[in-house]
PDB file of C-alpha atoms and ligand atoms in Angstrom:
ATOM      1  CA  UNK A 136      -1.301 -21.646-150.541  1.00 46.00           C
ATOM      2  CA  UNK A 137      -0.984 -24.836-148.556  1.00 45.00           C
ATOM      3  CA  UNK A 138       1.285 -27.829-148.823  1.00 48.00           C
ATOM      4  CA  UNK A 139      -0.580 -31.093-149.260  1.00 48.00           C
ATOM      5  CA  UNK A 140       1.296 -34.269-148.394  1.00 49.00           C
ATOM      6  CA  UNK A 141      -0.206 -36.924-150.625  1.00 51.00           C
ATOM      7  CA  UNK A 142      -0.988 -40.069-148.685  1.00 55.00           C
ATOM      8  CA  UNK A 143       0.077 -42.499-151.374  1.00 69.00           C
ATOM      9  CA  UNK A 144       3.135 -40.851-152.831  1.00 91.00           C
ATOM     10  CA  UNK A 145       6.667 -42.182-152.532  1.00 96.00           C
ATOM     11  CA  UNK A 146       8.801 -40.357-149.956  1.00 98.00           C
ATOM     12  CA  UNK A 147      12.486 -39.428-150.328  1.00 98.00           C
ATOM     13  CA  UNK A 148      13.567 -42.100-147.748  1.00 98.00           C
ATOM     14  CA  UNK A 149      11.532 -44.743-149.594  1.00 97.00           C
ATOM     15  CA  UNK A 150      13.150 -43.639-152.850  1.00 98.00           C
ATOM     16  CA  UNK A 151      16.650 -43.925-151.345  1.00 98.00           C
ATOM     17  CA  UNK A 152      15.905 -47.364-149.923  1.00 98.00           C
ATOM     18  CA  UNK A 153      15.475 -48.665-153.462  1.00 97.00           C
ATOM     19  CA  UNK A 154      19.200 -48.264-154.184  1.00 98.00           C
ATOM     20  CA  UNK A 155      20.562 -51.484-155.631  1.00 95.00           C
ATOM     21  CA  UNK A 156      17.128 -53.108-155.992  1.00 96.00           C
ATOM     22  CA  UNK A 157      14.740 -52.464-158.898  1.00 96.00           C
ATOM     23  CA  UNK A 158      16.004 -49.649-161.152  1.00 98.00           C
ATOM     24  CA  UNK A 159      14.325 -46.338-160.320  1.00 98.00           C
ATOM     25  CA  UNK A 160      12.223 -44.867-163.131  1.00 98.00           C
ATOM     26  CA  UNK A 161      12.312 -41.075-163.417  1.00 98.00           C
ATOM     27  CA  UNK A 162      10.916 -38.673-166.031  1.00 98.00           C
ATOM     28  CA  UNK A 163      10.266 -34.956-166.299  1.00 98.00           C
ATOM     29  CA  UNK A 164       6.850 -33.279-166.444  1.00 98.00           C
ATOM     30  CA  UNK A 165       5.898 -29.617-166.749  1.00 98.00           C
ATOM     31  CA  UNK A 166       2.109 -29.826-167.135  1.00 98.00           C
ATOM     32  CA  UNK A 167      -0.869 -31.569-165.523  1.00 98.00           C
ATOM     33  CA  UNK A 168      -1.679 -33.852-168.490  1.00 98.00           C
ATOM     34  CA  UNK A 169       1.924 -35.031-168.782  1.00 98.00           C
ATOM     35  CA  UNK A 170       2.114 -35.595-165.010  1.00 98.00           C
ATOM     36  CA  UNK A 171      -1.038 -37.762-165.263  1.00 98.00           C
ATOM     37  CA  UNK A 172       0.524 -39.796-168.070  1.00 98.00           C
ATOM     38  CA  UNK A 173       3.809 -40.513-166.314  1.00 98.00           C
ATOM     39  CA  UNK A 174       2.672 -40.786-162.677  1.00 98.00           C
ATOM     40  CA  UNK A 175       1.809 -44.479-162.431  1.00 97.00           C
ATOM     41  CA  UNK A 176       5.001 -45.490-164.268  1.00 98.00           C
ATOM     42  CA  UNK A 177       7.487 -43.387-162.349  1.00 98.00           C
ATOM     43  CA  UNK A 178       9.194 -43.425-158.979  1.00 98.00           C
ATOM     44  CA  UNK A 179      10.231 -39.783-159.387  1.00 98.00           C
ATOM     45  CA  UNK A 180       8.782 -36.995-161.529  1.00 98.00           C
ATOM     46  CA  UNK A 181      11.046 -33.979-161.957  1.00 98.00           C
ATOM     47  CA  UNK A 182       9.814 -30.514-162.821  1.00 98.00           C
ATOM     48  CA  UNK A 183      13.117 -29.776-164.521  1.00 98.00           C
ATOM     49  CA  UNK A 184      14.411 -26.377-165.507  1.00 98.00           C
ATOM     50  CA  UNK A 185      14.688 -27.955-168.947  1.00 98.00           C
ATOM     51  CA  UNK A 186      11.122 -26.567-169.149  1.00 98.00           C
ATOM     52  CA  UNK A 187      12.688 -23.286-170.281  1.00 98.00           C
ATOM     53  CA  UNK A 188      14.144 -24.900-173.395  1.00 97.00           C
ATOM     54  CA  UNK A 189      11.491 -27.554-174.040  1.00 98.00           C
ATOM     55  CA  UNK A 190       8.320 -25.484-173.578  1.00 98.00           C
ATOM     56  CA  UNK A 191       9.409 -21.845-173.629  1.00 98.00           C
ATOM     57  CA  UNK A 192      11.961 -21.909-176.473  1.00 97.00           C
ATOM     58  CA  UNK A 193      14.777 -20.464-174.366  1.00 98.00           C
ATOM     59  CA  UNK A 194      18.351 -21.028-175.590  1.00 97.00           C
ATOM     60  CA  UNK A 195      19.461 -22.512-172.246  1.00 98.00           C
ATOM     61  CA  UNK A 196      18.078 -23.167-168.753  1.00 98.00           C
ATOM     62  CA  UNK A 197      19.538 -19.887-167.458  1.00 98.00           C
ATOM     63  CA  UNK A 198      16.396 -17.891-168.240  1.00 98.00           C
ATOM     64  CA  UNK A 199      14.165 -19.969-165.968  1.00 98.00           C
ATOM     65  CA  UNK A 200      13.123 -18.123-162.803  1.00 98.00           C
ATOM     66  CA  UNK A 201      11.243 -19.002-159.623  1.00 98.00           C
ATOM     67  CA  UNK A 202       7.878 -17.853-160.966  1.00 98.00           C
ATOM     68  CA  UNK A 203       8.175 -20.069-164.040  1.00 98.00           C
ATOM     69  CA  UNK A 204       9.254 -23.195-162.172  1.00 98.00           C
ATOM     70  CA  UNK A 205       6.591 -22.678-159.479  1.00 98.00           C
ATOM     71  CA  UNK A 206       3.831 -22.252-162.068  1.00 98.00           C
ATOM     72  CA  UNK A 207       4.834 -25.531-163.744  1.00 98.00           C
ATOM     73  CA  UNK A 208       5.331 -27.200-160.364  1.00 98.00           C
ATOM     74  CA  UNK A 209       1.772 -26.359-159.333  1.00 98.00           C
ATOM     75  CA  UNK A 210       0.438 -27.762-162.599  1.00 98.00           C
ATOM     76  CA  UNK A 211       2.405 -30.999-162.180  1.00 98.00           C
ATOM     77  CA  UNK A 212       1.329 -31.372-158.584  1.00 98.00           C
ATOM     78  CA  UNK A 213      -2.303 -31.556-159.740  1.00 98.00           C
ATOM     79  CA  UNK A 214      -1.464 -34.523-161.954  1.00 98.00           C
ATOM     80  CA  UNK A 215       0.482 -36.701-159.502  1.00 98.00           C
ATOM     81  CA  UNK A 216      -0.748 -39.271-157.016  1.00 97.00           C
ATOM     82  CA  UNK A 217       2.000 -41.837-156.698  1.00 97.00           C
ATOM     83  CA  UNK A 218       5.396 -40.564-157.821  1.00 98.00           C
ATOM     84  CA  UNK A 219       7.828 -38.554-155.731  1.00 98.00           C
ATOM     85  CA  UNK A 220       7.700 -34.964-156.982  1.00 98.00           C
ATOM     86  CA  UNK A 221      10.970 -33.033-157.238  1.00 98.00           C
ATOM     87  CA  UNK A 222      11.350 -29.450-158.503  1.00 98.00           C
ATOM     88  CA  UNK A 223      14.531 -27.917-159.904  1.00 98.00           C
ATOM     89  CA  UNK A 224      15.965 -24.801-158.284  1.00 98.00           C
ATOM     90  CA  UNK A 225      16.526 -22.276-161.073  1.00 98.00           C
ATOM     91  CA  UNK A 226      19.898 -20.684-161.809  1.00 98.00           C
ATOM     92  CA  UNK A 227      20.638 -17.811-159.404  1.00 98.00           C
ATOM     93  CA  UNK A 228      18.197 -18.924-156.709  1.00 98.00           C
ATOM     94  CA  UNK A 229      20.586 -20.933-154.479  1.00 98.00           C
ATOM     95  CA  UNK A 230      24.258 -20.324-155.334  1.00 98.00           C
ATOM     96  CA  UNK A 231      24.754 -17.271-153.070  1.00 98.00           C
ATOM     97  CA  UNK A 232      24.668 -19.431-149.963  1.00 98.00           C
ATOM     98  CA  UNK A 233      22.666 -21.694-147.681  1.00 98.00           C
ATOM     99  CA  UNK A 234      20.239 -18.969-146.491  1.00 98.00           C
ATOM    100  CA  UNK A 235      19.277 -17.909-150.007  1.00 98.00           C
ATOM    101  CA  UNK A 236      18.885 -21.569-150.958  1.00 98.00           C
ATOM    102  CA  UNK A 237      16.712 -22.270-147.909  1.00 98.00           C
ATOM    103  CA  UNK A 238      14.363 -19.315-148.538  1.00 98.00           C
ATOM    104  CA  UNK A 239      13.843 -20.212-152.179  1.00 98.00           C
ATOM    105  CA  UNK A 240      13.618 -23.975-151.629  1.00 98.00           C
ATOM    106  CA  UNK A 241      11.045 -23.424-148.878  1.00 98.00           C
ATOM    107  CA  UNK A 242       9.043 -21.185-151.214  1.00 98.00           C
ATOM    108  CA  UNK A 243       9.135 -23.824-153.963  1.00 98.00           C
ATOM    109  CA  UNK A 244       7.973 -26.538-151.552  1.00 98.00           C
ATOM    110  CA  UNK A 245       5.281 -24.330-150.002  1.00 98.00           C
ATOM    111  CA  UNK A 246       3.844 -23.113-153.298  1.00 98.00           C
ATOM    112  CA  UNK A 247       4.086 -26.318-155.368  1.00 98.00           C
ATOM    113  CA  UNK A 248       3.593 -29.081-152.801  1.00 98.00           C
ATOM    114  CA  UNK A 249       6.704 -30.923-154.023  1.00 98.00           C
ATOM    115  CA  UNK A 250       8.532 -33.268-151.636  1.00 98.00           C
ATOM    116  CA  UNK A 251      12.086 -32.328-152.600  1.00 98.00           C
ATOM    117  CA  UNK A 252      14.211 -29.964-154.645  1.00 98.00           C
ATOM    118  CA  UNK A 253      17.106 -30.565-157.034  1.00 99.00           C
ATOM    119  CA  UNK A 254      20.134 -28.331-157.368  1.00 98.00           C
ATOM    120  CA  UNK A 255      23.231 -28.452-159.549  1.00 98.00           C
ATOM    121  CA  UNK A 256      26.749 -28.740-158.169  1.00 98.00           C
ATOM    122  CA  UNK A 257      28.972 -31.108-156.230  1.00 98.00           C
ATOM    123  CA  UNK A 258      31.588 -30.263-153.640  1.00 98.00           C
ATOM    124  CA  UNK A 259      30.885 -26.540-153.814  1.00 98.00           C
ATOM    125  CA  UNK A 260      27.230 -27.151-152.927  1.00 98.00           C
ATOM    126  CA  UNK A 261      27.918 -29.552-150.036  1.00 98.00           C
ATOM    127  CA  UNK A 262      27.506 -26.883-147.335  1.00 98.00           C
ATOM    128  CA  UNK A 263      24.186 -25.772-148.835  1.00 98.00           C
ATOM    129  CA  UNK A 264      22.935 -29.360-149.156  1.00 98.00           C
ATOM    130  CA  UNK A 265      23.802 -30.019-145.499  1.00 98.00           C
ATOM    131  CA  UNK A 266      22.028 -26.801-144.449  1.00 98.00           C
ATOM    132  CA  UNK A 267      18.859 -27.666-146.372  1.00 98.00           C
ATOM    133  CA  UNK A 268      18.665 -31.300-145.313  1.00 98.00           C
ATOM    134  CA  UNK A 269      19.217 -30.368-141.657  1.00 98.00           C
ATOM    135  CA  UNK A 270      16.169 -28.103-141.970  1.00 98.00           C
ATOM    136  CA  UNK A 271      13.748 -30.563-143.516  1.00 98.00           C
ATOM    137  CA  UNK A 272      14.347 -29.976-147.206  1.00 98.00           C
ATOM    138  CA  UNK A 273      15.198 -33.194-149.053  1.00 98.00           C
ATOM    139  CA  UNK A 274      17.744 -32.587-151.804  1.00 99.00           C
ATOM    140  CA  UNK A 275      18.588 -34.332-155.060  1.00 99.00           C
ATOM    141  CA  UNK A 276      22.038 -33.256-156.260  1.00 98.00           C
ATOM    142  CA  UNK A 277      23.004 -33.002-159.943  1.00 98.00           C
ATOM    143  CA  UNK A 278      26.638 -33.460-161.002  1.00 98.00           C
ATOM    144  CA  UNK A 279      28.688 -34.233-164.118  1.00 98.00           C
ATOM    145  CA  UNK A 280      27.284 -32.012-166.839  1.00 98.00           C
ATOM    146  CA  UNK A 281      25.450 -29.235-165.021  1.00 98.00           C
ATOM    147  CA  UNK A 282      23.567 -27.300-167.735  1.00 98.00           C
ATOM    148  CA  UNK A 283      23.255 -24.125-165.639  1.00 98.00           C
ATOM    149  CA  UNK A 284      27.075 -23.884-165.874  1.00 97.00           C
ATOM    150  CA  UNK A 285      27.047 -24.196-169.673  1.00 97.00           C
ATOM    151  CA  UNK A 286      29.032 -20.964-170.153  1.00 97.00           C
ATOM    152  CA  UNK A 287      31.600 -21.773-167.487  1.00 96.00           C
ATOM    153  CA  UNK A 288      32.091 -25.319-168.792  1.00 95.00           C
ATOM    154  CA  UNK A 289      32.105 -24.129-172.396  1.00 96.00           C
ATOM    155  CA  UNK A 290      29.289 -26.299-173.757  1.00 96.00           C
ATOM    156  CA  UNK A 291      27.305 -29.467-173.122  1.00 96.00           C
ATOM    157  CA  UNK A 292      30.158 -31.982-173.411  1.00 96.00           C
ATOM    158  CA  UNK A 293      30.783 -35.183-171.458  1.00 96.00           C
ATOM    159  CA  UNK A 294      32.309 -34.478-168.014  1.00 97.00           C
ATOM    160  CA  UNK A 295      34.827 -36.605-166.121  1.00 96.00           C
ATOM    161  CA  UNK A 296      36.906 -38.234-168.840  1.00 96.00           C
ATOM    162  CA  UNK A 297      40.441 -39.296-167.907  1.00 95.00           C
ATOM    163  CA  UNK A 298      41.887 -37.492-164.916  1.00 94.00           C
ATOM    164  CA  UNK A 299      38.779 -35.312-164.581  1.00 94.00           C
ATOM    165  CA  UNK A 300      37.012 -38.434-163.316  1.00 97.00           C
ATOM    166  CA  UNK A 301      38.438 -37.856-159.830  1.00 97.00           C
ATOM    167  CA  UNK A 302      36.705 -34.520-159.550  1.00 97.00           C
ATOM    168  CA  UNK A 303      33.312 -36.055-160.452  1.00 98.00           C
ATOM    169  CA  UNK A 304      33.931 -38.879-157.955  1.00 98.00           C
ATOM    170  CA  UNK A 305      34.721 -36.305-155.263  1.00 98.00           C
ATOM    171  CA  UNK A 306      31.551 -34.415-156.126  1.00 98.00           C
ATOM    172  CA  UNK A 307      29.491 -37.604-155.760  1.00 98.00           C
ATOM    173  CA  UNK A 308      31.071 -38.438-152.411  1.00 98.00           C
ATOM    174  CA  UNK A 309      30.592 -34.854-151.156  1.00 98.00           C
ATOM    175  CA  UNK A 310      26.889 -34.589-151.985  1.00 98.00           C
ATOM    176  CA  UNK A 311      26.177 -38.027-150.494  1.00 98.00           C
ATOM    177  CA  UNK A 312      28.090 -37.089-147.343  1.00 98.00           C
ATOM    178  CA  UNK A 313      26.236 -33.762-147.143  1.00 98.00           C
ATOM    179  CA  UNK A 314      22.877 -35.546-147.021  1.00 98.00           C
ATOM    180  CA  UNK A 315      21.466 -35.546-150.566  1.00 98.00           C
ATOM    181  CA  UNK A 316      19.073 -38.487-150.882  1.00 98.00           C
ATOM    182  CA  UNK A 317      19.877 -39.086-154.573  1.00 98.00           C
ATOM    183  CA  UNK A 318      22.206 -37.710-157.217  1.00 98.00           C
ATOM    184  CA  UNK A 319      21.713 -37.182-160.940  1.00 98.00           C
ATOM    185  CA  UNK A 320      24.790 -38.097-163.000  1.00 98.00           C
ATOM    186  CA  UNK A 321      24.537 -36.325-166.347  1.00 98.00           C
ATOM    187  CA  UNK A 322      26.799 -37.109-169.290  1.00 98.00           C
ATOM    188  CA  UNK A 323      29.615 -38.871-167.468  1.00 98.00           C
ATOM    189  CA  UNK A 324      31.548 -41.799-168.971  1.00 98.00           C
ATOM    190  CA  UNK A 325      29.952 -45.198-168.407  1.00 98.00           C
ATOM    191  CA  UNK A 326      32.713 -46.771-166.296  1.00 97.00           C
ATOM    192  CA  UNK A 327      32.880 -43.708-164.044  1.00 98.00           C
ATOM    193  CA  UNK A 328      29.103 -43.695-163.445  1.00 98.00           C
ATOM    194  CA  UNK A 329      29.256 -47.432-162.681  1.00 98.00           C
ATOM    195  CA  UNK A 330      32.065 -46.885-160.197  1.00 98.00           C
ATOM    196  CA  UNK A 331      30.348 -43.954-158.472  1.00 98.00           C
ATOM    197  CA  UNK A 332      27.168 -46.040-158.165  1.00 98.00           C
ATOM    198  CA  UNK A 333      29.173 -48.705-156.355  1.00 98.00           C
ATOM    199  CA  UNK A 334      31.037 -46.216-154.168  1.00 98.00           C
ATOM    200  CA  UNK A 335      28.248 -44.085-152.724  1.00 98.00           C
ATOM    201  CA  UNK A 336      25.346 -44.950-150.440  1.00 98.00           C
ATOM    202  CA  UNK A 337      22.619 -42.945-152.217  1.00 98.00           C
ATOM    203  CA  UNK A 338      20.894 -43.786-155.521  1.00 98.00           C
ATOM    204  CA  UNK A 339      22.516 -42.510-158.705  1.00 98.00           C
ATOM    205  CA  UNK A 340      20.102 -41.432-161.433  1.00 98.00           C
ATOM    206  CA  UNK A 341      21.740 -41.555-164.830  1.00 98.00           C
ATOM    207  CA  UNK A 342      21.155 -39.453-167.916  1.00 98.00           C
ATOM    208  CA  UNK A 343      23.803 -40.226-170.505  1.00 98.00           C
ATOM    209  CA  UNK A 344      25.629 -42.198-167.802  1.00 98.00           C
ATOM    210  CA  UNK A 345      25.354 -45.980-167.277  1.00 98.00           C
ATOM    211  CA  UNK A 346      22.810 -48.810-167.094  1.00 98.00           C
ATOM    212  CA  UNK A 347      24.501 -49.629-163.792  1.00 98.00           C
ATOM    213  CA  UNK A 348      23.069 -46.451-162.226  1.00 98.00           C
ATOM    214  CA  UNK A 349      20.361 -47.080-159.641  1.00 98.00           C
ATOM    215  CA  UNK A 350      17.841 -45.284-161.850  1.00 98.00           C
ATOM    216  CA  UNK A 351      17.441 -43.461-165.138  1.00 98.00           C
ATOM    217  CA  UNK A 352      15.908 -40.130-166.110  1.00 98.00           C
ATOM    218  CA  UNK A 353      15.024 -38.598-169.466  1.00 98.00           C
ATOM    219  CA  UNK A 354      13.177 -35.478-170.507  1.00 98.00           C
ATOM    220  CA  UNK A 355       9.772 -36.960-171.368  1.00 98.00           C
ATOM    221  CA  UNK A 356       9.477 -35.017-174.624  1.00 98.00           C
ATOM    222  CA  UNK A 357      12.812 -36.558-175.709  1.00 98.00           C
ATOM    223  CA  UNK A 358      11.609 -40.057-174.805  1.00 98.00           C
ATOM    224  CA  UNK A 359       8.457 -39.426-176.845  1.00 98.00           C
ATOM    225  CA  UNK A 360      10.441 -38.348-179.893  1.00 98.00           C
ATOM    226  CA  UNK A 361       9.020 -34.819-180.006  1.00 97.00           C
ATOM    227  CA  UNK A 362      12.215 -33.356-181.443  1.00 94.00           C
ATOM    228  CA  UNK A 363      13.453 -35.393-184.405  1.00 87.00           C
ATOM    229  CA  UNK A 364      16.004 -32.669-185.217  1.00 89.00           C
ATOM    230  CA  UNK A 365      17.542 -32.737-181.706  1.00 86.00           C
ATOM    231  CA  UNK A 366      18.491 -36.188-180.502  1.00 93.00           C
ATOM    232  CA  UNK A 367      21.679 -36.467-178.464  1.00 93.00           C
ATOM    233  CA  UNK A 368      23.344 -39.909-178.195  1.00 95.00           C
ATOM    234  CA  UNK A 369      21.926 -40.530-174.709  1.00 97.00           C
ATOM    235  CA  UNK A 370      18.303 -40.086-175.829  1.00 97.00           C
ATOM    236  CA  UNK A 371      16.212 -43.009-176.964  1.00 97.00           C
ATOM    237  CA  UNK A 372      12.917 -42.053-178.592  1.00 98.00           C
ATOM    238  CA  UNK A 373      10.337 -44.624-177.508  1.00 98.00           C
ATOM    239  CA  UNK A 374       7.818 -43.119-179.956  1.00 98.00           C
ATOM    240  CA  UNK A 375       7.936 -40.600-182.812  1.00 97.00           C
ATOM    241  CA  UNK A 376       5.325 -38.134-181.600  1.00 98.00           C
ATOM    242  CA  UNK A 377       6.999 -35.161-183.284  1.00 97.00           C
ATOM    243  CA  UNK A 378       6.492 -36.671-186.730  1.00 97.00           C
ATOM    244  CA  UNK A 379       3.018 -37.965-185.818  1.00 98.00           C
ATOM    245  CA  UNK A 380       1.994 -34.477-184.606  1.00 98.00           C
ATOM    246  CA  UNK A 381       3.375 -32.781-187.727  1.00 97.00           C
ATOM    247  CA  UNK A 382       1.450 -35.253-189.941  1.00 98.00           C
ATOM    248  CA  UNK A 383      -1.771 -34.716-187.971  1.00 98.00           C
ATOM    249  CA  UNK A 384      -1.470 -30.915-188.204  1.00 98.00           C
ATOM    250  CA  UNK A 385      -0.816 -31.117-191.946  1.00 98.00           C
ATOM    251  CA  UNK A 386      -3.939 -33.332-192.380  1.00 98.00           C
ATOM    252  CA  UNK A 387      -6.059 -30.870-190.387  1.00 98.00           C
ATOM    253  CA  UNK A 388      -4.828 -27.931-192.482  1.00 98.00           C
ATOM    254  CA  UNK A 389      -5.482 -29.799-195.724  1.00 98.00           C
ATOM    255  CA  UNK A 390      -9.019 -30.883-194.714  1.00 98.00           C
ATOM    256  CA  UNK A 391      -9.936 -27.337-193.613  1.00 98.00           C
ATOM    257  CA  UNK A 392      -8.633 -25.878-196.884  1.00 98.00           C
ATOM    258  CA  UNK A 393     -10.483 -28.492-198.927  1.00 98.00           C
ATOM    259  CA  UNK A 394     -13.744 -27.991-196.990  1.00 98.00           C
ATOM    260  CA  UNK A 395     -13.668 -31.622-195.726  1.00 98.00           C
ATOM    261  CA  UNK A 396     -13.527 -30.658-192.046  1.00 98.00           C
ATOM    262  CA  UNK A 397     -15.854 -30.277-190.201  1.00 98.00           C
ATOM    263  CA  UNK A 398     -17.921 -33.141-191.677  1.00 97.00           C
ATOM    264  CA  UNK A 399     -21.597 -33.862-190.927  1.00 96.00           C
ATOM    265  CA  UNK A 400     -20.721 -35.766-187.741  1.00 97.00           C
ATOM    266  CA  UNK A 401     -18.903 -32.755-186.276  1.00 97.00           C
ATOM    267  CA  UNK A 402     -21.743 -30.213-186.516  1.00 96.00           C
ATOM    268  CA  UNK A 403     -24.969 -29.714-184.526  1.00 95.00           C
ATOM    269  CA  UNK A 404     -28.548 -29.985-185.804  1.00 93.00           C
ATOM    270  CA  UNK A 405     -31.322 -27.592-184.786  1.00 89.00           C
ATOM    271  CA  UNK A 406     -33.295 -30.301-182.927  1.00 83.00           C
ATOM    272  CA  UNK A 407     -32.340 -31.755-179.590  1.00 71.00           C
ATOM    273  CA  UNK A 408     -30.833 -35.218-180.040  1.00 68.00           C
ATOM    274  CA  UNK A 409     -29.407 -37.707-177.532  1.00 64.00           C
ATOM    275  CA  UNK A 410     -26.128 -36.159-176.458  1.00 62.00           C
ATOM    276  CA  UNK A 411     -22.708 -37.580-175.749  1.00 65.00           C
ATOM    277  CA  UNK A 412     -21.460 -37.033-172.231  1.00 65.00           C
ATOM    278  CA  UNK A 413     -19.907 -33.580-171.933  1.00 66.00           C
ATOM    279  CA  UNK A 414     -21.432 -32.514-175.241  1.00 67.00           C
ATOM    280  CA  UNK A 415     -24.440 -30.330-176.051  1.00 60.00           C
ATOM    281  CA  UNK A 416     -26.691 -31.092-179.022  1.00 54.00           C
TER     282      UNK A 416
HETATM  283  O1  KIV B 854      16.074 -30.045-166.086  1.00 54.15           O
HETATM  284  C1  KIV B 854      15.993 -31.267-166.278  1.00 54.15           C
HETATM  285  O2  KIV B 854      15.075 -31.761-166.948  1.00 54.15           O
HETATM  286  C2  KIV B 854      17.015 -32.121-165.685  1.00 54.15           C
HETATM  287  C3  KIV B 854      17.039 -33.564-166.051  1.00 54.15           C
HETATM  288  C4  KIV B 854      17.321 -33.767-167.477  1.00 54.15           C
HETATM  289  C5  KIV B 854      17.941 -34.356-165.183  1.00 54.15           C
HETATM  290  O3  KIV B 854      17.804 -31.656-164.914  1.00 54.15           O
END
């Protein structure tokens, strides 16, 4: 397996340079078709470990492993030309220490062709971030609500309210100092995210954070309204594809049961006729 550096794609330094200019647009993708859809609109495309919950029906991101994230990373890679591709490091693949993190991050980069990795954690991950960046692995940090720590935190609540804000600010300063080229701020109060964005030199990417962040990220399926029954406050559905898909599937089922599909235009005659491209008469 070889790493292909795409000539036209945004690099981590170019991404960082956009801090304080035009807001950075980031979305997730787990498959080639979704990567193709989002590529021309995005500065960064993240192969998030949210894939475990969104596509595999897992109860949390903890069940995602290297094989799963690499398989999705390779699929996404085939769909991207322009956006910076970042892949999440799964739970248990980097927390032991810098060496473990380096081996697994290098494997992810080698096997997916991504340009950077993302890992969760602030101050406690600073040493690892410094180790990786010193060895050619660009890192996006992820602080505030860190879903891989759901059990330790005790849920998916907002992080950094009141006096806890200092700890999130310290995390932001630590990961920037350690060499991360961007940091995701998840579910932190708006004024705190605004302040951190002002304080640190690297772009902040908000999810449930603040419009003042240097960029925004959403899980694409959330932005498309795939899950009408699960819509946290920070999600805006820019379409209602979940309802549209359910309606389409119901129509298909009804037409099959009533013998209305396939109709004459969907079946083949026994004589050769002019064919549509990619079709056979
Ligand atoms: O896994 C993921 O998709 C993420 C984003 C929501 C930031 O970490």
